[in-house]
XYZ file of C-alpha atoms in Angstrom:
607
model
C -50.074 -9.299 -40.819
C -53.169 -11.029 -42.324
C -54.690 -9.351 -45.361
C -58.213 -9.590 -43.860
C -59.331 -10.205 -40.283
C -62.962 -10.693 -39.240
C -63.679 -9.736 -35.614
C -66.873 -11.218 -34.069
C -68.985 -10.345 -37.123
C -72.786 -10.606 -36.792
C -75.586 -9.979 -39.317
C -79.267 -10.870 -39.339
C -81.240 -8.359 -41.470
C -83.715 -8.321 -38.548
C -84.535 -11.953 -39.246
C -82.781 -15.279 -38.623
C -79.137 -14.898 -37.614
C -77.092 -15.293 -40.819
C -73.726 -14.604 -39.176
C -73.222 -14.943 -35.441
C -69.961 -13.560 -34.026
C -67.825 -15.119 -36.754
C -64.066 -14.635 -36.841
C -61.451 -15.479 -39.450
C -58.004 -14.521 -40.800
C -57.254 -14.523 -44.538
C -53.675 -14.446 -45.756
C -52.361 -12.830 -48.934
C -52.647 -14.907 -52.121
C -55.097 -17.512 -50.803
C -57.815 -18.846 -53.103
C -60.784 -19.556 -50.846
C -64.036 -21.269 -51.730
C -66.946 -20.107 -49.538
C -69.594 -22.801 -49.069
C -72.990 -22.973 -47.375
C -76.648 -23.763 -47.981
C -78.800 -21.406 -50.021
C -79.674 -18.408 -47.845
C -76.939 -19.239 -45.306
C -75.275 -15.829 -45.716
C -72.537 -16.334 -48.330
C -73.504 -13.349 -50.489
C -74.056 -11.330 -47.320
C -70.474 -11.972 -46.186
C -69.147 -10.925 -49.604
C -71.175 -7.700 -49.423
C -69.756 -6.979 -45.956
C -66.204 -7.514 -47.230
C -66.900 -5.282 -50.244
C -68.211 -2.495 -47.986
C -71.681 -2.684 -49.542
C -73.247 -3.579 -46.179
C -72.367 -2.723 -42.570
C -72.350 -5.457 -39.895
C -74.771 -5.230 -36.984
C -71.831 -5.888 -34.677
C -68.163 -6.727 -34.989
C -65.689 -5.358 -37.516
C -63.536 -6.165 -40.562
C -59.861 -5.190 -40.584
C -57.865 -4.943 -43.828
C -54.107 -4.643 -44.178
C -53.151 -1.001 -44.972
C -53.654 -0.057 -48.641
C -55.717 -3.138 -49.528
C -57.840 -2.661 -52.668
C -60.973 -4.819 -52.915
C -62.955 -5.550 -56.103
C -66.148 -7.579 -56.473
C -67.979 -9.461 -59.221
C -71.667 -9.552 -58.180
C -73.978 -12.512 -58.660
C -76.349 -10.569 -60.933
C -75.575 -7.949 -63.577
C -76.551 -4.542 -62.133
C -79.099 -2.495 -64.058
C -78.364 0.888 -65.588
C -74.868 0.184 -66.979
C -74.277 2.110 -70.216
C -71.450 2.408 -72.733
C -69.118 0.227 -74.753
C -67.206 -2.715 -73.313
C -64.042 -0.581 -73.183
C -65.829 2.259 -71.374
C -67.365 -0.086 -68.793
C -64.036 -1.813 -68.086
C -62.155 1.504 -67.871
C -64.367 2.667 -64.978
C -62.477 0.259 -62.763
C -59.039 1.769 -63.488
C -57.046 2.996 -60.476
C -56.702 6.743 -59.915
C -53.105 6.900 -61.194
C -54.322 5.900 -64.672
C -56.840 8.737 -64.792
C -54.106 11.397 -64.981
C -53.425 12.956 -68.414
C -49.688 12.187 -68.316
C -50.516 8.471 -68.007
C -52.791 8.447 -71.060
C -50.573 6.149 -73.164
C -49.885 3.817 -70.239
C -53.607 3.709 -69.472
C -54.600 2.775 -73.039
C -51.932 0.075 -73.209
C -52.969 -1.462 -69.887
C -56.664 -1.386 -70.855
C -55.947 -2.924 -74.257
C -53.912 -5.743 -72.711
C -56.682 -6.514 -70.209
C -59.385 -6.624 -72.906
C -57.202 -8.886 -75.021
C -56.529 -11.157 -72.055
C -60.261 -11.427 -71.380
C -61.038 -11.907 -75.094
C -63.410 -8.927 -75.128
C -64.259 -6.783 -78.160
C -63.754 -3.162 -76.948
C -66.280 -1.371 -79.169
C -69.339 -3.576 -78.606
C -72.242 -1.988 -76.742
C -72.487 -3.465 -73.246
C -76.269 -3.880 -73.386
C -76.070 -5.868 -76.629
C -73.992 -8.604 -74.972
C -75.145 -11.935 -73.614
C -75.291 -12.258 -69.819
C -72.092 -14.306 -69.891
C -70.167 -11.603 -71.781
C -71.610 -8.895 -69.528
C -70.236 -10.740 -66.505
C -66.878 -11.156 -68.224
C -66.853 -7.384 -68.894
C -67.599 -6.704 -65.216
C -64.810 -9.119 -64.296
C -62.523 -6.974 -66.463
C -63.698 -3.871 -64.610
C -62.748 -5.560 -61.339
C -59.373 -6.782 -62.558
C -58.138 -3.467 -64.024
C -58.384 -1.945 -60.552
C -55.405 -4.173 -59.640
C -57.181 -5.498 -56.546
C -55.347 -7.169 -53.726
C -58.596 -9.016 -52.925
C -61.099 -10.201 -55.555
C -64.577 -11.286 -54.413
C -66.568 -13.453 -56.852
C -70.224 -14.418 -56.353
C -71.154 -17.377 -58.608
C -68.613 -16.455 -61.328
C -69.530 -19.438 -63.544
C -73.221 -18.515 -63.875
C -74.244 -17.837 -67.509
C -70.843 -18.952 -68.812
C -70.430 -21.835 -71.240
C -67.956 -24.614 -70.457
C -65.188 -23.191 -72.664
C -65.484 -19.868 -70.833
C -65.474 -21.603 -67.432
C -62.287 -23.511 -68.266
C -60.688 -20.287 -69.458
C -61.774 -18.528 -66.233
C -60.274 -21.298 -64.095
C -56.890 -20.841 -65.736
C -57.092 -17.067 -65.611
C -57.972 -16.896 -61.912
C -55.353 -19.518 -61.036
C -52.687 -17.263 -62.581
C -53.781 -14.151 -60.640
C -51.684 -13.116 -57.660
C -54.700 -11.517 -55.964
C -56.378 -13.123 -52.974
C -59.621 -14.771 -54.104
C -62.766 -15.409 -52.093
C -65.491 -16.948 -54.230
C -68.920 -18.547 -53.978
C -69.783 -21.184 -56.566
C -72.026 -24.215 -57.077
C -69.613 -25.639 -59.689
C -67.844 -28.548 -58.009
C -65.272 -28.988 -60.787
C -64.425 -25.262 -60.515
C -64.015 -25.611 -56.734
C -61.818 -28.670 -57.113
C -59.473 -26.992 -59.577
C -59.182 -23.568 -57.942
C -59.802 -23.567 -54.179
C -56.789 -24.001 -51.887
C -58.881 -23.467 -48.733
C -62.540 -23.989 -47.835
C -64.633 -21.804 -45.513
C -68.185 -22.872 -44.727
C -71.128 -20.956 -43.253
C -73.365 -23.327 -41.302
C -76.191 -22.158 -39.024
C -74.641 -18.753 -38.449
C -71.108 -19.973 -37.755
C -68.052 -19.781 -40.024
C -66.014 -22.998 -40.140
C -62.450 -23.056 -41.457
C -61.652 -26.442 -42.986
C -58.130 -25.398 -44.120
C -58.038 -27.833 -47.048
C -59.013 -28.249 -50.673
C -62.531 -29.213 -51.780
C -62.059 -32.975 -52.123
C -60.484 -33.209 -48.656
C -63.317 -31.048 -47.298
C -65.927 -33.523 -48.553
C -64.268 -36.360 -46.635
C -63.753 -34.322 -43.449
C -67.303 -32.944 -43.581
C -68.795 -36.422 -43.742
C -66.695 -37.527 -40.772
C -67.630 -34.373 -38.816
C -71.370 -34.891 -39.407
C -71.140 -38.467 -38.184
C -69.188 -37.377 -35.092
C -71.709 -34.583 -34.374
C -74.604 -37.025 -34.676
C -72.985 -39.482 -32.224
C -72.069 -36.714 -29.780
C -75.599 -35.328 -29.769
C -77.086 -38.806 -29.305
C -74.865 -39.420 -26.248
C -75.750 -35.987 -24.836
C -79.481 -36.579 -25.330
C -79.207 -40.000 -23.639
C -77.418 -38.492 -20.623
C -79.958 -35.654 -20.419
C -82.842 -38.150 -20.469
C -81.198 -40.133 -17.612
C -80.808 -36.968 -15.540
C -84.451 -36.014 -16.196
C -85.511 -39.425 -14.881
C -83.331 -38.925 -11.801
C -84.775 -35.482 -11.013
C -88.305 -36.933 -11.149
C -87.642 -39.767 -8.673
C -89.615 -40.065 -5.434
C -89.420 -38.183 -2.103
C -86.742 -40.425 -0.639
C -84.400 -39.762 -3.543
C -85.133 -36.047 -3.405
C -83.903 -35.886 0.219
C -80.476 -37.031 -0.879
C -80.461 -35.001 -4.051
C -77.009 -33.598 -5.023
C -77.316 -29.840 -5.570
C -74.289 -29.856 -7.890
C -75.971 -32.495 -10.011
C -79.137 -30.361 -10.155
C -77.115 -27.377 -11.397
C -75.461 -29.536 -14.069
C -78.908 -30.688 -15.215
C -80.091 -27.091 -15.517
C -77.015 -26.263 -17.591
C -77.637 -29.305 -19.820
C -81.195 -28.094 -20.452
C -79.864 -24.697 -21.532
C -77.250 -26.322 -23.764
C -79.917 -28.476 -25.432
C -82.148 -25.461 -26.085
C -79.227 -23.503 -27.569
C -78.171 -26.305 -29.908
C -78.308 -25.001 -33.505
C -81.171 -26.598 -35.354
C -80.243 -28.860 -38.220
C -81.065 -27.219 -41.543
C -82.372 -30.506 -42.866
C -82.386 -31.674 -46.449
C -84.592 -30.928 -49.398
C -87.179 -33.645 -50.022
C -88.129 -33.921 -53.654
C -89.685 -36.555 -55.844
C -90.538 -36.617 -59.531
C -94.071 -37.623 -60.443
C -94.017 -39.124 -63.940
C -97.779 -39.478 -64.244
C -99.042 -41.414 -67.278
C -96.473 -43.387 -69.267
C -95.622 -41.715 -72.571
C -95.399 -43.416 -75.943
C -92.145 -45.156 -76.864
C -91.158 -42.461 -79.366
C -90.825 -39.115 -77.595
C -89.446 -36.849 -80.320
C -88.522 -37.321 -83.983
C -86.616 -34.481 -85.667
C -85.833 -34.707 -89.378
C -83.656 -32.050 -91.043
C -85.126 -29.372 -88.786
C -83.517 -25.939 -88.482
C -84.501 -23.078 -86.192
C -84.023 -19.339 -86.109
C -85.656 -15.943 -85.872
C -86.617 -13.828 -88.882
C -84.050 -14.296 -91.619
C -81.373 -15.550 -89.223
C -80.762 -19.281 -88.909
C -79.422 -20.217 -85.456
C -79.678 -24.019 -85.453
C -78.619 -25.750 -88.675
C -80.640 -28.694 -90.081
C -80.153 -31.923 -88.120
C -81.764 -35.283 -87.361
C -82.552 -36.591 -83.881
C -84.586 -39.418 -82.369
C -85.423 -39.362 -78.652
C -86.970 -42.451 -77.073
C -88.802 -42.803 -73.771
C -86.323 -42.895 -70.885
C -83.490 -41.161 -72.765
C -81.473 -38.662 -70.731
C -79.933 -36.177 -73.139
C -77.570 -33.326 -72.266
C -77.029 -30.331 -74.548
C -73.618 -28.675 -74.672
C -72.256 -25.710 -76.577
C -70.893 -22.193 -76.376
C -73.148 -19.290 -75.448
C -75.150 -18.015 -78.386
C -74.966 -21.187 -80.527
C -78.657 -21.960 -80.041
C -79.058 -24.307 -77.037
C -82.101 -22.511 -75.626
C -83.446 -22.026 -79.167
C -83.255 -25.801 -79.675
C -85.230 -26.381 -76.465
C -87.937 -23.980 -77.649
C -88.079 -25.850 -80.947
C -88.541 -29.183 -79.177
C -91.190 -27.637 -76.920
C -93.099 -26.386 -79.969
C -92.678 -22.752 -78.926
C -90.642 -22.075 -82.064
C -91.681 -23.612 -85.414
C -88.881 -25.090 -87.552
C -87.667 -23.087 -90.550
C -87.071 -26.337 -92.431
C -87.785 -29.985 -91.743
C -90.145 -31.424 -89.177
C -90.426 -31.911 -85.411
C -92.821 -34.643 -84.347
C -93.592 -35.194 -80.670
C -94.788 -38.549 -79.398
C -98.050 -39.431 -77.701
C -99.236 -39.021 -74.115
C -96.516 -36.494 -73.259
C -96.774 -34.392 -70.100
C -93.908 -31.889 -70.385
C -92.495 -29.776 -67.541
C -90.081 -26.975 -68.473
C -87.441 -25.434 -66.199
C -86.506 -22.006 -67.626
C -83.146 -20.553 -66.532
C -84.550 -16.995 -66.777
C -87.128 -17.840 -64.053
C -89.711 -15.825 -65.992
C -92.502 -18.013 -64.585
C -91.823 -16.594 -61.106
C -93.535 -13.358 -60.076
C -91.134 -11.528 -57.734
C -93.960 -9.543 -56.146
C -95.885 -12.665 -55.160
C -95.167 -14.959 -52.236
C -93.731 -18.446 -52.580
C -97.186 -19.866 -51.780
C -98.798 -17.797 -54.543
C -96.122 -18.726 -57.081
C -96.401 -22.476 -56.485
C -100.057 -22.806 -55.468
C -101.462 -20.476 -58.136
C -104.572 -19.880 -56.039
C -104.769 -23.388 -54.543
C -104.056 -24.202 -50.906
C -103.236 -27.890 -51.548
C -101.496 -29.907 -54.247
C -101.308 -33.612 -55.093
C -97.943 -35.238 -54.264
C -97.487 -38.987 -54.579
C -101.235 -39.421 -54.953
C -101.918 -37.619 -51.659
C -103.161 -34.115 -50.959
C -100.620 -31.848 -49.265
C -100.901 -28.264 -48.016
C -98.757 -25.769 -49.925
C -96.961 -24.642 -46.750
C -96.004 -28.231 -45.912
C -94.935 -28.874 -49.492
C -92.658 -25.812 -49.468
C -91.149 -26.970 -46.174
C -89.913 -30.014 -48.119
C -87.838 -27.502 -50.094
C -86.515 -25.856 -46.883
C -88.815 -22.823 -46.918
C -90.088 -21.939 -43.448
C -93.757 -20.909 -43.122
C -92.574 -17.286 -42.759
C -90.519 -17.509 -45.963
C -93.376 -19.236 -47.782
C -95.589 -16.223 -47.072
C -92.920 -13.651 -48.051
C -92.541 -11.966 -51.469
C -89.810 -13.844 -53.310
C -87.998 -10.653 -54.366
C -86.180 -11.026 -51.030
C -84.986 -14.563 -51.895
C -81.403 -15.368 -52.877
C -80.657 -16.807 -56.317
C -80.402 -20.294 -54.869
C -83.718 -19.964 -53.021
C -85.435 -18.862 -56.233
C -84.011 -21.866 -58.054
C -85.281 -24.147 -55.284
C -88.698 -22.510 -55.665
C -88.528 -23.170 -59.421
C -87.889 -26.840 -58.669
C -90.825 -26.888 -56.233
C -93.084 -25.366 -58.908
C -91.791 -27.778 -61.554
C -92.308 -30.870 -59.394
C -95.813 -29.824 -58.334
C -97.077 -31.177 -61.667
C -96.733 -34.781 -62.916
C -94.472 -34.948 -65.979
C -93.101 -37.835 -68.020
C -90.749 -35.496 -69.880
C -88.507 -32.882 -68.247
C -86.876 -30.123 -70.271
C -84.442 -28.149 -68.128
C -82.385 -25.080 -69.051
C -79.446 -24.607 -66.632
C -81.169 -26.067 -63.537
C -77.999 -26.095 -61.404
C -77.433 -22.329 -61.238
C -77.083 -21.100 -57.632
C -78.068 -24.402 -55.999
C -76.059 -25.465 -52.945
C -74.132 -28.727 -53.198
C -76.561 -30.759 -51.046
C -79.600 -29.782 -53.136
C -77.636 -30.280 -56.341
C -76.577 -33.802 -55.351
C -80.163 -34.693 -54.405
C -81.407 -33.348 -57.752
C -78.859 -35.573 -59.497
C -80.032 -38.633 -57.543
C -83.677 -37.977 -58.407
C -82.910 -37.442 -62.095
C -80.933 -40.702 -62.230
C -83.923 -42.512 -60.652
C -86.444 -40.697 -62.890
C -87.948 -43.105 -65.434
C -89.260 -40.393 -67.722
C -87.376 -38.582 -70.482
C -84.880 -35.811 -69.689
C -83.440 -33.114 -71.955
C -81.137 -30.709 -70.126
C -78.864 -27.801 -70.997
C -76.089 -27.392 -68.432
C -72.589 -25.955 -68.065
C -72.003 -28.032 -64.907
C -69.504 -30.728 -65.889
C -70.072 -32.929 -62.814
C -73.849 -32.719 -63.310
C -73.573 -33.854 -66.942
C -71.288 -36.731 -65.939
C -73.760 -37.910 -63.311
C -77.122 -37.440 -65.051
C -77.059 -37.900 -68.828
C -76.472 -40.906 -71.052
C -75.788 -38.963 -74.248
C -74.717 -35.469 -75.258
C -75.810 -33.257 -78.140
C -72.854 -30.984 -78.825
C -72.891 -27.862 -80.982
C -69.582 -28.017 -82.837
C -68.274 -27.133 -86.291
C -71.604 -25.596 -87.258
C -73.564 -28.808 -86.637
C -75.160 -30.782 -83.815
C -73.383 -34.049 -83.083
C -74.372 -36.757 -80.642
C -71.939 -38.527 -78.316
C -72.529 -41.425 -75.950
C -72.059 -40.724 -72.220
C -71.429 -37.573 -70.182
C -68.943 -34.708 -70.291
C -65.776 -36.721 -69.555
C -66.848 -39.341 -72.118
C -67.216 -36.573 -74.707
C -63.715 -35.277 -73.934
C -62.275 -38.771 -74.405
C -64.100 -39.244 -77.699
C -62.957 -35.839 -78.977
C -59.381 -36.679 -78.038
C -59.687 -40.000 -79.860
C -61.064 -38.201 -82.927
C -58.126 -35.792 -82.977
C -55.605 -38.622 -82.666
C -57.345 -40.635 -85.374
C -58.487 -43.471 -83.112
C -61.215 -45.744 -84.442
C -62.582 -46.453 -80.973
C -64.872 -43.417 -80.877
C -68.536 -44.215 -80.524
C -70.005 -41.050 -82.008
C -73.430 -41.332 -83.559
C -73.099 -37.769 -84.908
C -76.702 -37.561 -85.990
C -76.277 -33.900 -86.840
C -73.867 -34.905 -89.578
C -76.781 -36.625 -91.259
C -77.822 -33.208 -92.534
C -75.221 -33.651 -95.294
C -76.900 -36.879 -96.491
C -79.540 -36.837 -99.258
C -83.123 -36.921 -98.037
C -84.101 -39.423 -100.726
C -82.407 -41.828 -103.074
C -80.893 -40.008 -106.076
C -82.408 -40.821 -109.451
C -80.478 -42.730 -112.136
C -80.283 -39.574 -114.217
C -78.752 -37.552 -111.413
C -76.184 -40.306 -110.710
C -75.094 -40.371 -114.348
C -74.729 -36.596 -114.285
C -72.630 -36.802 -111.099
C -70.339 -39.487 -112.546
C -69.343 -37.150 -115.347
C -68.139 -34.564 -112.790
C -65.051 -34.713 -110.593
C -65.431 -34.706 -106.828
C -65.593 -31.323 -105.147
C -63.408 -30.595 -102.113
C -66.343 -31.213 -99.773
C -67.171 -34.484 -101.472
C -63.556 -35.641 -101.138
C -63.727 -34.885 -97.429
C -67.011 -36.775 -97.185
C -65.526 -39.770 -99.011
C -62.590 -39.800 -96.558
C -64.903 -39.820 -93.510
C -67.499 -42.321 -94.761
C -65.447 -45.496 -93.994
C -64.996 -44.344 -90.425
C -68.695 -43.566 -90.101
C -69.619 -46.994 -91.526
C -67.216 -48.653 -89.095
C -68.757 -46.781 -86.175
C -72.288 -47.788 -87.176
C -71.263 -51.419 -87.662
C -69.493 -51.444 -84.272
C -72.591 -50.085 -82.567
C -74.756 -52.617 -84.417
C -72.513 -55.492 -83.261
C -72.509 -54.159 -79.676
C -76.327 -54.115 -79.537
C -76.542 -57.615 -81.021
C -74.011 -58.836 -78.400
C -76.144 -57.345 -75.629
C -79.226 -59.075 -77.025
C -77.362 -62.388 -76.919
C -76.993 -62.147 -73.141
C -79.378 -64.415 -71.116
C -80.330 -61.491 -68.856
C -80.997 -59.043 -71.676
C -84.739 -59.627 -71.907
C -85.170 -59.171 -68.142
C -84.716 -55.418 -68.674
C -87.657 -52.971 -68.835
C -89.651 -53.015 -72.076
C -88.650 -49.390 -72.719
C -84.973 -50.393 -73.032
C -85.760 -53.321 -75.340
C -87.904 -51.111 -77.573
C -85.267 -48.372 -77.655
C -82.568 -50.870 -78.706
C -84.780 -52.257 -81.451
C -85.579 -48.759 -82.732
C -81.902 -47.862 -82.693
C -81.014 -51.052 -84.599
C -83.553 -50.198 -87.294
C -82.149 -46.682 -87.628
C -78.564 -48.017 -87.823
C -79.681 -50.290 -90.652
C -81.160 -47.353 -92.571
C -78.098 -45.176 -91.926
C -75.749 -47.964 -93.053
C -77.687 -48.454 -96.304
C -77.467 -44.732 -97.037
C -73.777 -44.580 -96.118
C -72.880 -47.581 -98.344
C -74.786 -46.137 -101.299
C -73.184 -42.732 -100.834
C -69.714 -44.290 -100.544
C -70.230 -46.319 -103.749
C -71.520 -43.250 -105.589
C -68.552 -41.094 -104.579
C -66.008 -43.885 -105.121
C -67.104 -44.293 -108.749
C -66.298 -40.624 -109.399
C -63.051 -40.468 -107.393
């Protein structure tokens, strides 16, 4: 017997039909990814399965004794207590009995240890990511036969996401999950279900196979509809022929035409695709941001250690690190919203900055989409042309009715789309984005990636989405070992370079600008050098001396690579921004090499 059976399930919330007589069977132990556009009804289906909503028609049948647990998309308000207390509220009834007290404590302790949760921390003091992990623990301790997960990777850092993938893969429970994380889907889902225009489609395959089959199905649907429309047009011409033809008209053919008209009217409307474009406005100066030994924090607490960074026009920089290390704090420092505790942050000239905030604080939930984006205006300028707000929002798949509705009724993905619409309503030659991929459907996410690749402004983005980082950024700032280090390329490139570092390979191209915080800010005086020579090297200095040759080799390799590129006949056909950036980088490599050689000589004399 199937673990779950859906019988002709329908749901509309008195609006557009989200689910229309859908049916499905789910077997024990399956790990199912549930896909669909934002607002298609994915969260609604999870709520129906969890018993939080009742269908307008149809029914859900569970195998006898099936326990269902759910991890919601957002952290519910009003939760109180320690981590241990919150998790324990999910324990099955048999653990609540006094005679099972020891067994209960042991089981709870093992679960907390497995989830890497500190039992005595106050729940409300945790980050959103740790709150969701605590709620996951509450779901798991109930020993569910079915676990429902709505965007489980939201607010988690990449280390936590990789841990979650392994943890869920080892569970024997049946999983049904909604996620925008394509790498997560690829690694975990054994079956794909998709909600499309009210219908539930069972693709019965993994995610990569689904992508291929979906593309083929869309092409086949397009051809089929084109043939149908051609035949319908021919029949309409026939029915409108003259009197002579009407005398010999075939009544069966007339009835078929009437049925074709009904079929055409009942055809589900295509959802369409988001249309977005980035307006860069005025060209910024060549230097976008210069950070020298800057640190950031709040009060007496330092969160971001001193580091150096140079960002040139056209750079696309990703920021990676565990939750709580200071990624969002760094963005605020670059934006000028948080002054540095030490060092300096100098922004370039002619900068028009647009900021995408993951907290969505700029959105007023009580206002409509029109009010949030238009801010009192009825038109905006897009591509140098005036466009009505309603039409502009339709480009982001908001119907006129939705555009005039308070956004508190929007799904997480719809709110993120609205954030993008608000962001792109203003010209900007520098985009700073904090977790822009949360809750977006795959089609919108892929379009966002395409537009960011085409964007000729400067991009700084914090993201936990591995595929997004691979596709959009050309360098990564990584918080690791208490410093910020820079790596060339995307997420997979970073993994390769880290692996090469651990195996001692010299092929790593790691500019590691954050490591420059250990270098002297100015040349040491003769007196100070003489004093240092009399002293033996400290442990840290010995470590520094060991790493300096490798650093010098890396800088020299990068210097040679840039010179080789400049020797190419086609090099100077590139945009001026690239030529200027290479020249600036060469100058900085020269300065860094001079410092590294002097430091190496100084330490070698004392070794």
